[in-house]
Short mmCIF file of C-alpha atoms and ligand atoms in Angstrom, two decimals:
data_model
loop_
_atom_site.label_atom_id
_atom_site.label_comp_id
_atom_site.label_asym_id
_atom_site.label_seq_id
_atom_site.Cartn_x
_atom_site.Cartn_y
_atom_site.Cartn_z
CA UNK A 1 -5.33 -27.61 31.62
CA UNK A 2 -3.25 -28.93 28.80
CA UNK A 3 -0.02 -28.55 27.17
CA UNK A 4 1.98 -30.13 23.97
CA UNK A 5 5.28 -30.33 23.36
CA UNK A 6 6.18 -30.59 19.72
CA UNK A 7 9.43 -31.98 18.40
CA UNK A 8 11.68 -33.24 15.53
CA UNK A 9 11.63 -37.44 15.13
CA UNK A 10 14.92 -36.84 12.56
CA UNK A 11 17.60 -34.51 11.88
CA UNK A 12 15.51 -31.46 12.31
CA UNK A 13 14.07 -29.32 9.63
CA UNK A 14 10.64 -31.60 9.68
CA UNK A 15 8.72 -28.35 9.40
CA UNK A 16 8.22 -27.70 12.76
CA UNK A 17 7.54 -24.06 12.29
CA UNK A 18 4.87 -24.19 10.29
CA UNK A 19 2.92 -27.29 12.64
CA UNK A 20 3.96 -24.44 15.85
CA UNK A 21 2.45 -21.55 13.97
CA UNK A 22 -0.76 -23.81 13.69
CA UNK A 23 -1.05 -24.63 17.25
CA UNK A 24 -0.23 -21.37 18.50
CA UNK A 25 -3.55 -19.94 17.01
CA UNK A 26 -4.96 -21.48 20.13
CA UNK A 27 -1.84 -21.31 22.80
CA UNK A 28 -1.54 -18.95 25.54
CA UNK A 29 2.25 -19.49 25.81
CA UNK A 30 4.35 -20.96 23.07
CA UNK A 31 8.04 -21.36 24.77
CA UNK A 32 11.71 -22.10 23.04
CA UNK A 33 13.53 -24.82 25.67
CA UNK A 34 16.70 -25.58 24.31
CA UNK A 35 19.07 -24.91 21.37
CA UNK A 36 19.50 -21.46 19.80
CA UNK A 37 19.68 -19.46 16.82
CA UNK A 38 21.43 -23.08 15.06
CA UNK A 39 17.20 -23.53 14.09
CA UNK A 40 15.60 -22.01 11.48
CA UNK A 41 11.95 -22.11 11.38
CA UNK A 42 9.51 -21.13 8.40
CA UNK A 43 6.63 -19.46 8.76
CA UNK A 44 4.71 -18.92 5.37
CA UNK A 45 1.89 -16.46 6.59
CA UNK A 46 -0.18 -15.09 3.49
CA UNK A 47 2.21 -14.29 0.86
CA UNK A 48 4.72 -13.67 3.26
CA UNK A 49 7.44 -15.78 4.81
CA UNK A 50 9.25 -15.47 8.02
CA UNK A 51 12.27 -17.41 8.90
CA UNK A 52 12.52 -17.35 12.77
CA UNK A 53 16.05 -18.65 14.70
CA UNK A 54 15.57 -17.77 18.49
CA UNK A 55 11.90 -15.86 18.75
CA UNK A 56 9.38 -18.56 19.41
CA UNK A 57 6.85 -18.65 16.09
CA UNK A 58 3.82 -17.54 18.66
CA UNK A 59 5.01 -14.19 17.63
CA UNK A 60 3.14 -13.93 14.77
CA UNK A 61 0.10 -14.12 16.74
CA UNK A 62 -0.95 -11.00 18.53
CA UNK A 63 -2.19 -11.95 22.05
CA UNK A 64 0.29 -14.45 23.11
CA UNK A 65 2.79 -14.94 25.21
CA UNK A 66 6.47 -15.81 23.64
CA UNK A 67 8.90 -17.47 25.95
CA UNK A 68 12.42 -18.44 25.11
CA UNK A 69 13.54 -20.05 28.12
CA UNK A 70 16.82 -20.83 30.51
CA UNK A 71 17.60 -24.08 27.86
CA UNK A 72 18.42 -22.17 25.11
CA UNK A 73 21.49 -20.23 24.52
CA UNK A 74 20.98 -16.64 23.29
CA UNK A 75 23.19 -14.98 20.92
CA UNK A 76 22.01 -11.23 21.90
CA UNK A 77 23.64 -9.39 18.76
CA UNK A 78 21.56 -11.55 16.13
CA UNK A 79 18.15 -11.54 18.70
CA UNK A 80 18.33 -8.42 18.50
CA UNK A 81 18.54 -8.45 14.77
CA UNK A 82 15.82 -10.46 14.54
CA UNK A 83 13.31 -8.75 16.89
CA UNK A 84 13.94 -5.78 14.35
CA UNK A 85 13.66 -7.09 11.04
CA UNK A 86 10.15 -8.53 12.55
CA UNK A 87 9.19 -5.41 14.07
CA UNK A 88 10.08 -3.88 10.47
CA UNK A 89 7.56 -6.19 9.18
CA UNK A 90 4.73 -5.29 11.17
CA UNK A 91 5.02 -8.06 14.05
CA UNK A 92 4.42 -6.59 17.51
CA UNK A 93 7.02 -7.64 20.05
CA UNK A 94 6.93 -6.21 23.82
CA UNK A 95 7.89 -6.87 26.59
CA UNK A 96 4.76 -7.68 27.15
CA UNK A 97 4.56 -10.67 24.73
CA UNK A 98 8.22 -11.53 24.39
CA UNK A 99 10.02 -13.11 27.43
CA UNK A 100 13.50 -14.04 28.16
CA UNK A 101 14.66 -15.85 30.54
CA UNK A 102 17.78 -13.97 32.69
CA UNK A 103 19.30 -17.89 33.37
CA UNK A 104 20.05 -17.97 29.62
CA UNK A 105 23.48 -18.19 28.72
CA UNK A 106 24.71 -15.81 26.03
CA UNK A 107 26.40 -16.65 22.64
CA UNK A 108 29.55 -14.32 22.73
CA UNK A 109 31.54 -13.43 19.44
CA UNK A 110 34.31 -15.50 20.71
CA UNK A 111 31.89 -18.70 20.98
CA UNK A 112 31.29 -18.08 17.03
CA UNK A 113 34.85 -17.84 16.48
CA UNK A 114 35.75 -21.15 18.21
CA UNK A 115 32.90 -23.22 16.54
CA UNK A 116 34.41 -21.75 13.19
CA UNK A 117 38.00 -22.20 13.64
CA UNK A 118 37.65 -25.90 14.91
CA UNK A 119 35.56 -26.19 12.10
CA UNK A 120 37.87 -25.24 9.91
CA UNK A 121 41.13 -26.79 11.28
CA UNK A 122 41.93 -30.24 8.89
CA UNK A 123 42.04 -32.51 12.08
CA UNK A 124 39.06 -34.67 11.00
CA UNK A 125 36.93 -33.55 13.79
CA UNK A 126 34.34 -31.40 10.97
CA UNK A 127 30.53 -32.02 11.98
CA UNK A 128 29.17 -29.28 9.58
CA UNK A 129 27.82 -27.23 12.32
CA UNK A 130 25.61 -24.09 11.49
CA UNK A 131 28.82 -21.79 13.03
CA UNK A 132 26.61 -19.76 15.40
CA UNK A 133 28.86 -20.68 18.62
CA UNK A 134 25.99 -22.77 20.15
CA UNK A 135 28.62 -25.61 21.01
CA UNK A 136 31.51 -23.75 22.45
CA UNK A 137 28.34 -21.75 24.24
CA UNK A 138 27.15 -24.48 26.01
CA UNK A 139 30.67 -25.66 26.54
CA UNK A 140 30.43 -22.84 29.02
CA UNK A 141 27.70 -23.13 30.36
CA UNK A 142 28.90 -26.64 31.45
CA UNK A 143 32.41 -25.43 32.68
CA UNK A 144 30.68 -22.85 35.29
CA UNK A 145 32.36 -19.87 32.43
CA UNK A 146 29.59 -19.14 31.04
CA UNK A 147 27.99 -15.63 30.93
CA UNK A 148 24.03 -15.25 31.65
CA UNK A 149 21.53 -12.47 30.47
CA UNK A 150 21.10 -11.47 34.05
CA UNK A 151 24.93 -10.60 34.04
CA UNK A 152 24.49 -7.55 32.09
CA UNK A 153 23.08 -6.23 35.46
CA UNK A 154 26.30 -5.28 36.25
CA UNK A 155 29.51 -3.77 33.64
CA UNK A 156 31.75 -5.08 36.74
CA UNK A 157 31.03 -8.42 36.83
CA UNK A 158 30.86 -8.91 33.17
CA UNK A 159 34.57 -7.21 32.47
CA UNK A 160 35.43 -9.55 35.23
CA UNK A 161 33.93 -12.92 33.45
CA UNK A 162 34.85 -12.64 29.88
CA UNK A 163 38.67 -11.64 31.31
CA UNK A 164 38.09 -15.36 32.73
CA UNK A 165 36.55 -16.84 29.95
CA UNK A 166 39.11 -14.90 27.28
CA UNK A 167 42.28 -16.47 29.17
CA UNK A 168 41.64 -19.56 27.87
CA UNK A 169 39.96 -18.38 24.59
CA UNK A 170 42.97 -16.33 23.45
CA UNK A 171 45.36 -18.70 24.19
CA UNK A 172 43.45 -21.35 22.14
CA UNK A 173 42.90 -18.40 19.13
CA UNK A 174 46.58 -17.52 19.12
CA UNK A 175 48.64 -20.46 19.44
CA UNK A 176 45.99 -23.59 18.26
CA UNK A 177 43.97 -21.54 15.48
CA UNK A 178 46.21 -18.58 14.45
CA UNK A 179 43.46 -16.25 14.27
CA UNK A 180 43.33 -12.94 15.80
CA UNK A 181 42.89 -12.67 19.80
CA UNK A 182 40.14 -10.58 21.62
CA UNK A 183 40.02 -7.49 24.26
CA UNK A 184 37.97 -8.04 27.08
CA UNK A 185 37.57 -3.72 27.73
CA UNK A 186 35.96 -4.06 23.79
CA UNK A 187 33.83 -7.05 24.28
CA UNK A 188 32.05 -5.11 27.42
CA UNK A 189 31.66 -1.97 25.52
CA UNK A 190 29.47 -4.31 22.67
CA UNK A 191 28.03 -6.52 25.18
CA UNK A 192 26.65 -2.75 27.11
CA UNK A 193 24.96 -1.90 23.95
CA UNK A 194 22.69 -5.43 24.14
CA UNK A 195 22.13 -4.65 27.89
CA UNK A 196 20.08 -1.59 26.42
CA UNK A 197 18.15 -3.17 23.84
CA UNK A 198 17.48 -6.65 25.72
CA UNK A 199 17.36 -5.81 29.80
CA UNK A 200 13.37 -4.89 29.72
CA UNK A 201 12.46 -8.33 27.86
CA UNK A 202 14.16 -10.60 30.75
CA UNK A 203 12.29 -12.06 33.20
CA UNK A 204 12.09 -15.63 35.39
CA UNK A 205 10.75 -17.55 32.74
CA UNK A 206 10.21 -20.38 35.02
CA UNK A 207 7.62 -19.02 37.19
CA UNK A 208 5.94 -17.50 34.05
CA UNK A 209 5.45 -21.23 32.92
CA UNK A 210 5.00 -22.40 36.20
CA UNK A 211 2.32 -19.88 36.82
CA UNK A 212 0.31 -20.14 33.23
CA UNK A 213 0.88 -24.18 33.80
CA UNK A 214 -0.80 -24.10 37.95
CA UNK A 215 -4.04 -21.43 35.41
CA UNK A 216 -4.48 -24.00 33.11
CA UNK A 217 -3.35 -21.90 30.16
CA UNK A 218 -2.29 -23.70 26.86
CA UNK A 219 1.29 -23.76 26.65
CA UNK A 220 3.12 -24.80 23.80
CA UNK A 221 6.85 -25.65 23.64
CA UNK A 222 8.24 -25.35 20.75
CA UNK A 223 11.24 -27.97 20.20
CA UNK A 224 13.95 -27.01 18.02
CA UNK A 225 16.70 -29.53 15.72
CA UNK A 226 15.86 -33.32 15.86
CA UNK A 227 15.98 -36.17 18.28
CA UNK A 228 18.24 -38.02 16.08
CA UNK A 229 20.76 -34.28 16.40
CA UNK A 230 20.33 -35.07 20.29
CA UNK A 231 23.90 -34.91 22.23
CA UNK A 232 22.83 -38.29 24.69
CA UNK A 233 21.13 -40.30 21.92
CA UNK A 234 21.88 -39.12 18.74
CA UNK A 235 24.84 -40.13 16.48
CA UNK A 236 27.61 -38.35 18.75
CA UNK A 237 29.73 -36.46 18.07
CA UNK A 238 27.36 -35.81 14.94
CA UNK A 239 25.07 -33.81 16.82
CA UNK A 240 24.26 -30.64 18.44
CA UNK A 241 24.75 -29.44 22.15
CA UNK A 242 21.52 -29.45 23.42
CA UNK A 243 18.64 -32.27 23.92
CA UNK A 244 15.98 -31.65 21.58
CA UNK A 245 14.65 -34.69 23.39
CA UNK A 246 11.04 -34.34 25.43
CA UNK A 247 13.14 -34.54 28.71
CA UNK A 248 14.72 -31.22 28.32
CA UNK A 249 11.54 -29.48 28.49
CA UNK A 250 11.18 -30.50 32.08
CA UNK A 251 14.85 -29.01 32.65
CA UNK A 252 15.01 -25.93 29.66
CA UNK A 253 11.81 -24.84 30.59
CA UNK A 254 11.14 -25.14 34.23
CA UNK A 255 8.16 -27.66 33.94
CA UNK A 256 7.97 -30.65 36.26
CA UNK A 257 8.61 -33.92 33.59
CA UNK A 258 5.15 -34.95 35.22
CA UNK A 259 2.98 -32.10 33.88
CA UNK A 260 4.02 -32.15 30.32
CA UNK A 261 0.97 -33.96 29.09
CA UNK A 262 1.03 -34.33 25.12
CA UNK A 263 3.94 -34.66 22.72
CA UNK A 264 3.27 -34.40 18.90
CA UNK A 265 5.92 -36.13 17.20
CA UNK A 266 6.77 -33.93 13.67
CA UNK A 267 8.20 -36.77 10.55
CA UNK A 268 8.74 -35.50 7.53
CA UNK A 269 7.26 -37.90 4.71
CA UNK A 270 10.64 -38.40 3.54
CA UNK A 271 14.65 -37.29 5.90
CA UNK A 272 16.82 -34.71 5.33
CA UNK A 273 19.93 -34.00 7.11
CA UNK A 274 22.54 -31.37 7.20
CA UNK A 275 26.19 -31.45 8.61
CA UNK A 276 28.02 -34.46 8.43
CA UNK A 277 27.75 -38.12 10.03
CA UNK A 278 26.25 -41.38 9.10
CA UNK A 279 22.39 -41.48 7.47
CA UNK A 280 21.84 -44.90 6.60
CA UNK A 281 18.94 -43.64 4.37
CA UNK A 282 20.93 -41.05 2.35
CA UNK A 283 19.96 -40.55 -1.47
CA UNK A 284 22.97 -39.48 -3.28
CA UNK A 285 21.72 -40.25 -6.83
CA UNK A 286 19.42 -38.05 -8.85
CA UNK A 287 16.30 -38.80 -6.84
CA UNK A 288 18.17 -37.57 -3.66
CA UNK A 289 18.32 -34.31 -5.68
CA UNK A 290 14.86 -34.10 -7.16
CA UNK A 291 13.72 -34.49 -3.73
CA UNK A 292 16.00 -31.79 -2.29
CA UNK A 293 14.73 -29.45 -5.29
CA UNK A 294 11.12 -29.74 -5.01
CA UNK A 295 11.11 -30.17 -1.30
CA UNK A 296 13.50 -26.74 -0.79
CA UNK A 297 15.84 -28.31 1.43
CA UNK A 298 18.40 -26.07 1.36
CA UNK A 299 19.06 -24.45 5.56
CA UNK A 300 16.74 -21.59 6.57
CA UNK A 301 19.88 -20.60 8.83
CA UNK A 302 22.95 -21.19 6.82
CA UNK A 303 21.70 -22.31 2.98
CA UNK A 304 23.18 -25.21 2.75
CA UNK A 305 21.72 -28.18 0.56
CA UNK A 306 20.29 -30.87 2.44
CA UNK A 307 21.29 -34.20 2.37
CA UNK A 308 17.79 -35.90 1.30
CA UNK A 309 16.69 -39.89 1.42
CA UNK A 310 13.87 -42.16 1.93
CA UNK A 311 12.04 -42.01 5.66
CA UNK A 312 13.80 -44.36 8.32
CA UNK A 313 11.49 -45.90 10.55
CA UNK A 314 13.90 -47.27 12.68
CA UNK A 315 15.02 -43.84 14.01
CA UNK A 316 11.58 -42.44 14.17
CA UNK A 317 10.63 -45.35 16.70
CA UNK A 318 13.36 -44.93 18.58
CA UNK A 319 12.70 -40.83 18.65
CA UNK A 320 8.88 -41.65 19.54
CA UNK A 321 9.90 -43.55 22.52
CA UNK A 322 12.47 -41.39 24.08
CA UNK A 323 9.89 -38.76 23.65
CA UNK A 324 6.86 -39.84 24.57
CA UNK A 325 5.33 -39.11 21.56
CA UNK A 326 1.72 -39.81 21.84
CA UNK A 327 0.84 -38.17 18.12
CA UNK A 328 2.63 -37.77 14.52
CA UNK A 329 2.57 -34.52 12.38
CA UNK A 330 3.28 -35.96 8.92
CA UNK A 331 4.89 -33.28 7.20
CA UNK A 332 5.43 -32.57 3.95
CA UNK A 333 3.66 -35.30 2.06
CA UNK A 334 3.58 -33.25 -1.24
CA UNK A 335 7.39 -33.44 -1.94
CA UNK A 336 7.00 -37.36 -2.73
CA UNK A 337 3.78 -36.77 -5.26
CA UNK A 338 4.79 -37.94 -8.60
CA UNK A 339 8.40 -39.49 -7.73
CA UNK A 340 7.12 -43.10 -8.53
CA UNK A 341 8.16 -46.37 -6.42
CA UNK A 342 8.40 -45.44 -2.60
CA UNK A 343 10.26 -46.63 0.12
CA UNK A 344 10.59 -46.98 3.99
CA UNK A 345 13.35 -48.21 6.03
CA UNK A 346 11.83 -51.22 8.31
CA UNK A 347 15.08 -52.51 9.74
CA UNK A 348 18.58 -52.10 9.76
CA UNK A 349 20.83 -54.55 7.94
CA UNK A 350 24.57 -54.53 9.99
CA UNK A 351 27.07 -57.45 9.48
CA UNK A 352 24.34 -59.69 8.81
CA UNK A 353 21.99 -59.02 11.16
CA UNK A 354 19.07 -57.68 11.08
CA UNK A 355 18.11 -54.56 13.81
CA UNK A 356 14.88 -52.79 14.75
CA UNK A 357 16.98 -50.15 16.65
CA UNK A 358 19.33 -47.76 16.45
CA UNK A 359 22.57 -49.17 17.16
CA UNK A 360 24.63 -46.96 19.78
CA UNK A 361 28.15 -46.69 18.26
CA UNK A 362 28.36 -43.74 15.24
CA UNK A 363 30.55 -46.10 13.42
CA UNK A 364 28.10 -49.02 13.63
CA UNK A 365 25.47 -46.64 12.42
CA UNK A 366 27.74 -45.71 9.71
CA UNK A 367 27.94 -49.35 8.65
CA UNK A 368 24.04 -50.25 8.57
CA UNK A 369 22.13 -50.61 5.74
CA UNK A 370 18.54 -50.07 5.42
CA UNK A 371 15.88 -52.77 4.71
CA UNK A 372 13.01 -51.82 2.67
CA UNK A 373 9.30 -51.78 2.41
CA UNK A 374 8.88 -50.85 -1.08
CA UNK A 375 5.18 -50.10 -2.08
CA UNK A 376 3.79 -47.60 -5.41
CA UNK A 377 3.89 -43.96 -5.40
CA UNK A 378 0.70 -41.87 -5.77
CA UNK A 379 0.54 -39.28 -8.68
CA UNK A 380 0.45 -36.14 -8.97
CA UNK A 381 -0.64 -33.00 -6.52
CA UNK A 382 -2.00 -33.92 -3.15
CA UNK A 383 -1.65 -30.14 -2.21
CA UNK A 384 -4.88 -29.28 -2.52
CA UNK A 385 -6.46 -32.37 -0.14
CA UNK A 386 -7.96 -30.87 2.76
CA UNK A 387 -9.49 -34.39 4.69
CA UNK A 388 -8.08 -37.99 4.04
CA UNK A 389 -10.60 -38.88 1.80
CA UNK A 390 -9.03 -36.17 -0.75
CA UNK A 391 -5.70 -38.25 -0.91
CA UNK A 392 -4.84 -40.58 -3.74
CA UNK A 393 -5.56 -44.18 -1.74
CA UNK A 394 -1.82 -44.91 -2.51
CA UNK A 395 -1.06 -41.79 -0.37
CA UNK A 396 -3.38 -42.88 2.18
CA UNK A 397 -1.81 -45.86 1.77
CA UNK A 398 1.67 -44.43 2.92
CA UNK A 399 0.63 -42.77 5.84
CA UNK A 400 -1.31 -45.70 7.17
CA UNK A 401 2.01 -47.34 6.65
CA UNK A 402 4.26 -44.91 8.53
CA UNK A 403 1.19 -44.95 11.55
CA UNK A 404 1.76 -49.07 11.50
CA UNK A 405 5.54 -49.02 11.22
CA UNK A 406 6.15 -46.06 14.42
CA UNK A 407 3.28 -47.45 15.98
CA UNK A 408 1.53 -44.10 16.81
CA UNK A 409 -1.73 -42.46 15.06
CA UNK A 410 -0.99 -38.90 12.57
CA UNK A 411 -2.84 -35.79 14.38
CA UNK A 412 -2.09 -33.77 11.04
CA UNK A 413 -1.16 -34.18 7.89
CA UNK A 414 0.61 -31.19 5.98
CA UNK A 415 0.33 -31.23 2.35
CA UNK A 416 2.63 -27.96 1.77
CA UNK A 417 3.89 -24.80 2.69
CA UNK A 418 0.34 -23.02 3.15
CA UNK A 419 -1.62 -23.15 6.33
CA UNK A 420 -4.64 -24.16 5.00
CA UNK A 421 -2.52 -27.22 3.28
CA UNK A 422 -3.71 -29.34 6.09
CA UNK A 423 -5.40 -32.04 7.11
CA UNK A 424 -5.85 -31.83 10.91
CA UNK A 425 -6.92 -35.48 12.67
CA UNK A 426 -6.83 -34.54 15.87
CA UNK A 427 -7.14 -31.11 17.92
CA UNK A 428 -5.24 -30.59 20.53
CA UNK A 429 -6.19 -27.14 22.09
P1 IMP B 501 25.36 -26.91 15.75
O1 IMP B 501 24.05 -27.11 16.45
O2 IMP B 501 25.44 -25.61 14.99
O3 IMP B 501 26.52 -27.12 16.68
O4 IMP B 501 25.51 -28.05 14.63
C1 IMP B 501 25.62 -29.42 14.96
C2 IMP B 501 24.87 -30.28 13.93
O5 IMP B 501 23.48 -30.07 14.07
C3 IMP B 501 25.21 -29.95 12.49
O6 IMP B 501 25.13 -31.14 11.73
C4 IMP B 501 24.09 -29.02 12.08
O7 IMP B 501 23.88 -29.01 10.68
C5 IMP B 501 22.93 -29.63 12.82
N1 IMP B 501 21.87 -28.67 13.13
C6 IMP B 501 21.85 -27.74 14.12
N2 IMP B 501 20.69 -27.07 14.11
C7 IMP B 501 19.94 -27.59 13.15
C8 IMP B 501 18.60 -27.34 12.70
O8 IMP B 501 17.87 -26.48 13.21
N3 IMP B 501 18.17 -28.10 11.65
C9 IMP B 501 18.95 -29.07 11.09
N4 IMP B 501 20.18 -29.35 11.50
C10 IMP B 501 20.68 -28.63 12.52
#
């Protein structure tokens, strides 16, 4: 019996699609727990790519079992978008291998429209969210408003719950935002067309993981954002509405906190953030940009360039203990071949002081400065090195450094986009 959870140490976007495609090759189950369609994860599978927001990236194997579970929040107009651009590609999706759980709340067009208007009004409250609702969404959820994939059992009981949840809405759209207001009689009449398309993939998603969990199937959940984007312990209100933190897959998924039984940790050689709020790390010279070109960090969900820097230590520790992360997935090491001089944030540097944590206040955070190990860069490709020993020693060098400084041993290392780019350390399935 065994199981892994994999998440984001940073600001998400550590490649986490690519390490989930790897591990589902051996998964029964891979499972989505929280978050929505605000991820974006890239799958580079031959010479094609796939850039998946809600469908778990076990799809792309045929035999398994794809679970996106009661944490996340569904937006059923772009799922359903999804599911047929894949199925347009050739990937297979069934009920039979895709399950959604009927406890997940749905992403309704006037969640988009609130997370864009507040984002647009000049009040100083801007985090540079993706704009696909997923706050307002959960907002719901939270205020007992919310509307549920099981609800489209019934046209009744939906006209009846977005009347409730539009009272407020409209009033907020008309006389806060100035933007047009919505009919609840047309929201129904889009929300019946989803039913169609959706109703034969829901299912107690719970019990399915309970159930492959009690077999001793693999299961795999598949965490999306970061733990530093995490709305308890990340740098609120710069964050997202979900915890992409271990302890929601206990809660998203329907697992007992007990049986989760291996977390791989995913650091990018390098951080990246998108959206605003402090990065103590942040590049915003030319090297900031050289890394954002050859690394690609532009969104796979809304384009926009990354903010790139040097790899913070500081957070990663304090994302490897709130998640239990028994294992790193260094990701990405390519990107920093050939840039020269490297560096790693040790420590924090705030009004004199010098901190090995993450200080709790945004502001504080805003005002650190990061300490640096400095140490040589290694040269040119490493793409092409398939065990350790294939690794300039410098490289080796910088992983063996980023193993001391988190404290936790590297199952895999990925050396670019491809699969075979990797040099596995430890096997989890
Ligand atoms: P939201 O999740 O769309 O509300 O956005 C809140 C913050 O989280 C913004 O800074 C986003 O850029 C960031 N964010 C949300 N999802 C992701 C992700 O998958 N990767 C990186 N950043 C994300």
């Amino acid at each position: 019996m065994t199981n892994v959870a994999i998440v984001g140490t940073q600001w998400g976007d550590e490649g986490k699609g690519k390490v989930v495609d790897l591990l589902s090759e051996k998964a029964d189950l891979v499972v989505r727990f929280q978050g929505g369609n605000n991820a974006g994860h890239t799958l580079v599978v031959g010479d094609q790519t796939f850039a998946l927001h809600t469908v778990p990236s076990g799809i792309l194997w045929p035999g398994k079992m794809s679970v996106v579970a009661s944490g996340v929040v569904v937006d059923p107009e772009d799922l359903i978008k999804e599911i047929m651009s894949l199925t347009a590609r050739g990937v297979v999706i069934t009920p039979d291998n895709l399950k959604i759980s009927e406890k997940a709340h749905m992403i309704l067009p006037y969640h988009r429209l609130l997370d864009a208007a507040r984002e647009s009004a000049q009040d100083g409250q801007k985090i540079g969210t993706t704009g696909r609702g997923i706050g307002p969404a959960y907002e719901d959820k939270a205020s007992r408003v919310g509307l549920r994939l099981g609800d489209l059992r019934s046209e009744e009981t939906l006209l009846s719950r977005i009347r409730l949840a539009l009272k407020e809405k409209n009033c907020l759209f008309q006389h806060l935002y100035g933007v047009p207001t919505l009919k609840a009689e047309d929201l129904v009449k889009r929300v019946m067309v989803w039913r169609e398309k959706l109703w034969p993939f829901l299912a107690n998603t719970a019990l399915i993981v309970q159930k492959a969990q009690k077999a001793g199937q693999k299961i795999l959940f598949e965490g999306a954002q970061g733990v530093q984007l995490d709305i308890d312990h990340g740098s609120y209100p710069y964050v997202t509405s979900s915890n992409p933190t271990t302890g929601a897959v206990a809660v998203g998924a329907g697992l007992a906190p007990r049986d989760l039984e291996n977390v791989l940790g995913l650091v990018k050689a390098y951080s990246s953030r998108v959206g605003e709020g402090p990065f103590p790390t942040e590049l915003t010279d030319d090297l900031g940009q050289r890394i954002r070109e050859i690394g690609h960090e532009f969104g796979a969900t809304t384009g926009r360039p990354r903010r790139c820097g040097w790899l913070d230590a500081v957070s990663v520790r304090q994302a490897v203990d709130l998640c239990g992360v028994d294992r790193l997935a260094i990701t990405k090491l390519d990107v920093l071949a050939g840039l020269g001089e490297l560096k790693i944030a040790t420590h924090y540097e705030l009004n004199g002081h010098w901190l090995d944590y993450v200080p709790a206040d945004c502001q504080d955070l805003a005002k650190c400065r990061p300490v640096y190990k400095t140490f040589p860069g290694f040269p040119a490709n490493v793409g092409s090195a398939r065990s350790l020993e294939d690794l300039p020693k410098e490289a080796r060098r910088y992983i063996e450094l980023i193993e001391e400084l988190i404290g936790r041993p590297a199952a895999l290392i990925s050396v670019g986009p491809e699969r075979e780019q990797t040099i596995i350390l430890h096997e989890y399935f």
